[in-house]
């Protein structure tokens, strides 16, 4: 029984069977034989060569001896094969980068587990030492002492080991190659051949050694790029390359089998049968080198630039400026140096375009692009159809600033949530979606769905169906367009129908543009005493209470307004003119300047002009402004930046209303006071009173015309265009832009964005306000002056002369600046804003000649 089993076992070992062992098992066993096989093959061949006289007999003996003794499938029992498999795993780990320092010289080879794994599928054992580092290594026979057939045999044997990453007896790594250095491993090893090899064999061997160099480079790339921080696109690319390397291993197994079984298998046949795989690995090696070079260039730039400041700033914002938070973020410069995501797909696609004339290379690169883009497309579909970014390694084309949160919309005066929370990585865009229109659609589609999702309108439980899974899918662009149209329509419906955008805008028109503003007249009447105080002494809570009473007044237009609870009172410590001048004189209505100016409501100003305003002090009516609380998602369309524009227009209209009220009070006071109403006996005094009435009338007409122009000819027509556009608008982004354009147009046509017009208007309005206050105060002293002039008192004449002098200054100041304003209006109407011609025509009525002073 035992002898029969032994015979059967011997028979199984003597005949190689593909059914017993797979090709991969043969490769592993062939590698394991590298340290355990007998060297008697070459010694026997050399002894036979010295004793035999005919070369054919020597080759026959050497070949037969090789077939008996070298085959790992025949020479060892199953137990020994298992031990050799483990030894082979140890030896094949020479492509693994070392964590420890490279030893200079070792006396024996010990296998150790690496303390840190490079990647999930990387080898966990230390690489073997190089041959020139091992002491006491037995020297091999010189090739020049062998015949060409023996050289052929031993070189083919060595090539199998070298092509699997190990050193051979006569083919060794070059001494300058360091398997512990990542750069050397990615470049691939250089080899040195033993001296004495026949020139014909040397040329073929060098060609095959290129395949070994490329194989080692690609294997090192797979291990390094499979690390977690390299991202899912690199992981998918490595998985695709690993599949090709399995084909490579199967090819090597087949080459070993033919070498062991076919006497006609030669080095030339070996070279021919590996040519297709060599072309594949050459192309893969080119990709490896391209990615490595780009990472090196990025690393050099990062060294000059310094640490990742975006990560630092985002962390500081998220932690309200707490510097201690920087200790927990683990800033690493290597993360920003990695080529990943869309950049990898871009490199592969560019290479695909450049080799499109080579069918084999095109097929290979098409496969790599398709496989590498699968996780990228999964992220793209999640963003397009869910509004979610599933990007743990920061490789998607959309970048999310998590520090910008929805809860900060009430403080966002620069539209950061909409403009900066989600942005494009413009340098990492794949060519398939690299054009600007497609990228904008991708960005907006996800933004829209993100808003809808936060409002509870997107079901994220259902799977995404019929979406392209690879970036070369012809349905890619149609999928993007369909997702954009769906998200846009969904959000438009949510804003206009669900959250009643039109009604919100109409409410804003009532409160900020004083449309049907009976509530504001009531508020000004009841709050007049409080608003006459300096702004710093005004009670905001008291004003809010008075405003609530005015809003709930029965019969008022606001009594039935469902959004009246959202209006509130604010006091701005900086005057309107000073505020606008500081913004407009530098860069127009820049959002950052507006935000900085808004901070001045709570932070004292530091420049000289503001200090002068603080010393003068502004009254409550000059500091008064309304605020409006806007819920999400309407706060995206009616943002803090747009509310700020509403406040600027509101303060301008309130200033005109207030001056009109002051001039009206002055007229009423002059009509009721007997000293103003009756004709004075003194002719100079009577002429002075006529000039006062005339100037007051000119000022009143001027203010009324500017107010009428601002409301009826600027705000109302543009408002009608805005409301008509809401029903016709096709995209949310266009809706938001139309709203901002409406406000910017109103500011421009109301002369609030031009420094020269703003400065002249400020002087005219100041003159009107001061004159109204001056004439009201004169009502107390005018009866005494009138009686004194009736008695022909000499002191009264001096008083009248002084009154005439003051009045003349008011007249000259007003007429001078009015003329400057009209000239400026004519100029800017011809060059910038045509609508200003209408105001210029209306102001002609204010140019009353001196001949009508006595009327």
CSV table of N, CA and C in Angstrom, one decimal, residues 233 237 286-287 290-291 294 339-354 365 368-369 372-373 376 395 425-434 471:
chain,number,residue,atom,x,y,z
A,233,UNK,N,-10.0,57.5,-6.6
A,233,UNK,CA,-9.7,57.4,-8.1
A,233,UNK,C,-8.4,56.7,-8.3
A,237,UNK,N,-7.7,53.1,-10.1
A,237,UNK,CA,-6.7,52.9,-11.1
A,237,UNK,C,-5.8,51.8,-10.7
A,286,UNK,N,4.9,54.7,-18.4
A,286,UNK,CA,4.8,56.1,-18.8
A,286,UNK,C,3.8,56.9,-17.9
A,287,UNK,N,2.7,56.2,-17.7
A,287,UNK,CA,1.7,56.9,-16.8
A,287,UNK,C,2.2,57.1,-15.4
A,290,UNK,N,4.6,60.0,-15.4
A,290,UNK,CA,3.9,61.2,-15.5
A,290,UNK,C,3.3,61.7,-14.2
A,291,UNK,N,2.7,60.8,-13.5
A,291,UNK,CA,2.1,61.1,-12.2
A,291,UNK,C,3.1,61.4,-11.2
A,294,UNK,N,4.5,65.0,-11.9
A,294,UNK,CA,3.6,66.0,-11.5
A,294,UNK,C,3.6,66.2,-9.9
A,339,UNK,N,-1.3,63.8,-6.5
A,339,UNK,CA,-2.0,63.9,-7.8
A,339,UNK,C,-3.2,62.9,-7.7
A,340,UNK,N,-4.4,63.4,-7.7
A,340,UNK,CA,-5.5,62.5,-7.4
A,340,UNK,C,-6.8,63.1,-8.1
A,341,UNK,N,-7.9,62.3,-8.0
A,341,UNK,CA,-9.1,62.8,-8.5
A,341,UNK,C,-9.2,63.1,-10.0
A,342,UNK,N,-9.7,64.2,-10.3
A,342,UNK,CA,-9.9,64.6,-11.7
A,342,UNK,C,-8.5,64.9,-12.4
A,343,UNK,N,-7.5,65.2,-11.6
A,343,UNK,CA,-6.2,65.3,-12.2
A,343,UNK,C,-5.6,64.0,-12.8
A,344,UNK,N,-5.9,62.9,-12.1
A,344,UNK,CA,-5.5,61.6,-12.6
A,344,UNK,C,-6.2,61.3,-13.9
A,345,UNK,N,-7.5,61.5,-13.9
A,345,UNK,CA,-8.4,61.2,-15.1
A,345,UNK,C,-7.9,62.1,-16.2
A,346,UNK,N,-7.5,63.3,-15.9
A,346,UNK,CA,-7.0,64.2,-17.0
A,346,UNK,C,-5.7,63.7,-17.6
A,347,UNK,N,-4.8,63.3,-16.7
A,347,UNK,CA,-3.6,62.7,-17.3
A,347,UNK,C,-3.8,61.5,-18.2
A,348,UNK,N,-4.7,60.6,-17.7
A,348,UNK,CA,-5.0,59.4,-18.5
A,348,UNK,C,-5.7,59.8,-19.8
A,349,UNK,N,-6.6,60.7,-19.8
A,349,UNK,CA,-7.3,61.1,-21.0
A,349,UNK,C,-6.4,61.8,-22.0
A,350,UNK,N,-5.5,62.7,-21.5
A,350,UNK,CA,-4.6,63.3,-22.4
A,350,UNK,C,-3.7,62.3,-23.1
A,351,UNK,N,-3.2,61.3,-22.3
A,351,UNK,CA,-2.4,60.2,-22.9
A,351,UNK,C,-3.2,59.4,-23.9
A,352,UNK,N,-4.5,59.2,-23.6
A,352,UNK,CA,-5.4,58.5,-24.5
A,352,UNK,C,-5.5,59.2,-25.9
A,353,UNK,N,-5.6,60.5,-25.8
A,353,UNK,CA,-5.7,61.3,-27.0
A,353,UNK,C,-4.4,61.3,-27.8
A,354,UNK,N,-3.3,61.3,-27.1
A,354,UNK,CA,-2.0,61.3,-27.8
A,354,UNK,C,-1.6,60.0,-28.5
A,365,UNK,N,-5.6,52.3,-22.5
A,365,UNK,CA,-5.9,53.5,-21.8
A,365,UNK,C,-7.4,53.8,-21.7
A,368,UNK,N,-8.3,51.9,-18.6
A,368,UNK,CA,-7.9,52.5,-17.4
A,368,UNK,C,-8.8,53.8,-17.1
A,369,UNK,N,-9.1,54.6,-18.1
A,369,UNK,CA,-9.9,55.7,-17.9
A,369,UNK,C,-11.3,55.3,-17.4
A,372,UNK,N,-10.9,53.9,-13.7
A,372,UNK,CA,-10.5,54.9,-12.7
A,372,UNK,C,-11.6,55.9,-12.5
A,373,UNK,N,-12.5,56.1,-13.5
A,373,UNK,CA,-13.5,57.2,-13.3
A,373,UNK,C,-14.8,56.7,-12.6
A,376,UNK,N,-15.3,58.4,-9.3
A,376,UNK,CA,-15.5,59.8,-9.6
A,376,UNK,C,-16.9,60.0,-10.1
A,395,UNK,N,-11.0,65.1,-3.7
A,395,UNK,CA,-10.6,64.9,-5.1
A,395,UNK,C,-11.7,65.2,-6.1
A,425,UNK,N,-13.0,73.2,-8.3
A,425,UNK,CA,-11.5,73.1,-8.4
A,425,UNK,C,-11.2,73.2,-9.9
A,426,UNK,N,-10.9,74.3,-10.3
A,426,UNK,CA,-10.7,74.6,-11.8
A,426,UNK,C,-9.5,73.9,-12.3
A,427,UNK,N,-8.5,73.6,-11.5
A,427,UNK,CA,-7.2,73.0,-12.0
A,427,UNK,C,-7.3,71.5,-12.1
A,428,UNK,N,-8.4,70.9,-11.5
A,428,UNK,CA,-8.5,69.4,-11.5
A,428,UNK,C,-9.7,68.9,-12.2
A,429,UNK,N,-10.1,69.6,-13.3
A,429,UNK,CA,-11.3,69.2,-14.1
A,429,UNK,C,-10.9,68.2,-15.1
A,430,UNK,N,-11.6,67.1,-15.2
A,430,UNK,CA,-11.4,66.1,-16.3
A,430,UNK,C,-11.8,66.7,-17.6
A,431,UNK,N,-11.1,66.4,-18.7
A,431,UNK,CA,-11.5,67.1,-20.0
A,431,UNK,C,-12.9,66.8,-20.5
A,432,UNK,N,-13.4,65.6,-20.1
A,432,UNK,CA,-14.8,65.3,-20.5
A,432,UNK,C,-15.8,66.3,-20.0
A,433,UNK,N,-15.6,67.0,-18.9
A,433,UNK,CA,-16.5,67.9,-18.4
A,433,UNK,C,-15.8,69.3,-18.1
A,434,UNK,N,-14.8,69.5,-18.8
A,434,UNK,CA,-13.9,70.7,-18.5
A,434,UNK,C,-14.4,72.0,-19.0
A,471,UNK,N,-16.9,57.8,-17.1
A,471,UNK,CA,-16.8,59.2,-17.6
A,471,UNK,C,-16.8,59.2,-19.2
